[in-house]
Amino acid sequence: MLKPALLALGLALGLSGCASTWETAYEQLDPAQTAGWRLAAVEVAVPDDLTTSEANSYMPNVDIVWHGEPAGDRRAQVAAILEEGIERGAAGLKGKTGVRIVATLDRFHAITPVVRQRLQNSGVHNIHYTVQVFDARSGAALSQPQLVKAEFPALVGRAGDEADAKGLTQRVQIVNQIAAVTQNWLGRGTDPRGSFQRRGR
């Protein structure tokens, strides 16, 4: 049987050939339109057919991977993260028209503890969701449904430990990313869109 260190090394070398291009990507809404909106509600759906697992492996082949909070209802936990991020990102809307932002999760693939502990220059928080805006009063659609990719590099090893010590846990980092994405999707704030190369899933 391979010792844990050798196993980690073998997996890291194996993953080295799997570097992929990741991105934060979406189509920004018209700022002239969003300026008239005011956030009334955020609704997040996690479809029943999304798979999840508690396996602490290098690349779990499931839709929801989340170990950044104590064991529990992972669907509810990731829904709360997405809701909080969208609410924060949309909090600056000060217009007259109340809007309801509806998001449907497609993928929430954060890193596992073994990736955090044993790999370097690897690991991606791979988060996708579809989002749409509705008039809170009439229910009329104010935007088309749109896929948002909110992927970003995960902090692993010492960098992850240092972030935790500052209170920048994985949960905080992901909420911050979704908030920045939402704010700019609505036509405000710094544009976080871009791509990067990294090993991950």
JSON list of C-alpha atoms in Angstrom, two decimals, residues 2-18 58-59 118-119 122 199:
[
{"chain": "A", "resi": 2, "resn": "LEU", "atom": "CA", "xyz": [1.31, 3.44, -0.88]},
{"chain": "A", "resi": 3, "resn": "LYS", "atom": "CA", "xyz": [2.09, 5.69, 2.03]},
{"chain": "A", "resi": 4, "resn": "PRO", "atom": "CA", "xyz": [-0.07, 8.86, 2.23]},
{"chain": "A", "resi": 5, "resn": "ALA", "atom": "CA", "xyz": [2.80, 11.15, 1.18]},
{"chain": "A", "resi": 6, "resn": "LEU", "atom": "CA", "xyz": [3.60, 9.02, -1.87]},
{"chain": "A", "resi": 7, "resn": "LEU", "atom": "CA", "xyz": [-0.06, 8.76, -2.74]},
{"chain": "A", "resi": 8, "resn": "ALA", "atom": "CA", "xyz": [-0.44, 12.54, -2.57]},
{"chain": "A", "resi": 9, "resn": "LEU", "atom": "CA", "xyz": [2.66, 12.98, -4.73]},
{"chain": "A", "resi": 10, "resn": "GLY", "atom": "CA", "xyz": [1.39, 10.54, -7.30]},
{"chain": "A", "resi": 11, "resn": "LEU", "atom": "CA", "xyz": [-1.97, 12.25, -7.46]},
{"chain": "A", "resi": 12, "resn": "ALA", "atom": "CA", "xyz": [-0.37, 15.67, -7.69]},
{"chain": "A", "resi": 13, "resn": "LEU", "atom": "CA", "xyz": [1.79, 14.51, -10.60]},
{"chain": "A", "resi": 14, "resn": "GLY", "atom": "CA", "xyz": [-1.24, 12.95, -12.21]},
{"chain": "A", "resi": 15, "resn": "LEU", "atom": "CA", "xyz": [-3.21, 16.14, -11.83]},
{"chain": "A", "resi": 16, "resn": "SER", "atom": "CA", "xyz": [-0.38, 18.15, -13.35]},
{"chain": "A", "resi": 17, "resn": "GLY", "atom": "CA", "xyz": [-1.50, 17.01, -16.76]},
{"chain": "A", "resi": 18, "resn": "CYS", "atom": "CA", "xyz": [-5.07, 18.09, -16.06]},
{"chain": "A", "resi": 58, "resn": "TYR", "atom": "CA", "xyz": [-9.03, 14.77, -4.63]},
{"chain": "A", "resi": 59, "resn": "MET", "atom": "CA", "xyz": [-11.67, 15.19, -7.34]},
{"chain": "A", "resi": 118, "resn": "ARG", "atom": "CA", "xyz": [-1.62, 18.18, 0.52]},
{"chain": "A", "resi": 119, "resn": "LEU", "atom": "CA", "xyz": [-1.55, 19.95, -2.83]},
{"chain": "A", "resi": 122, "resn": "SER", "atom": "CA", "xyz": [-3.99, 23.28, -7.33]},
{"chain": "A", "resi": 199, "resn": "ARG", "atom": "CA", "xyz": [-5.34, 22.06, -11.82]}
]
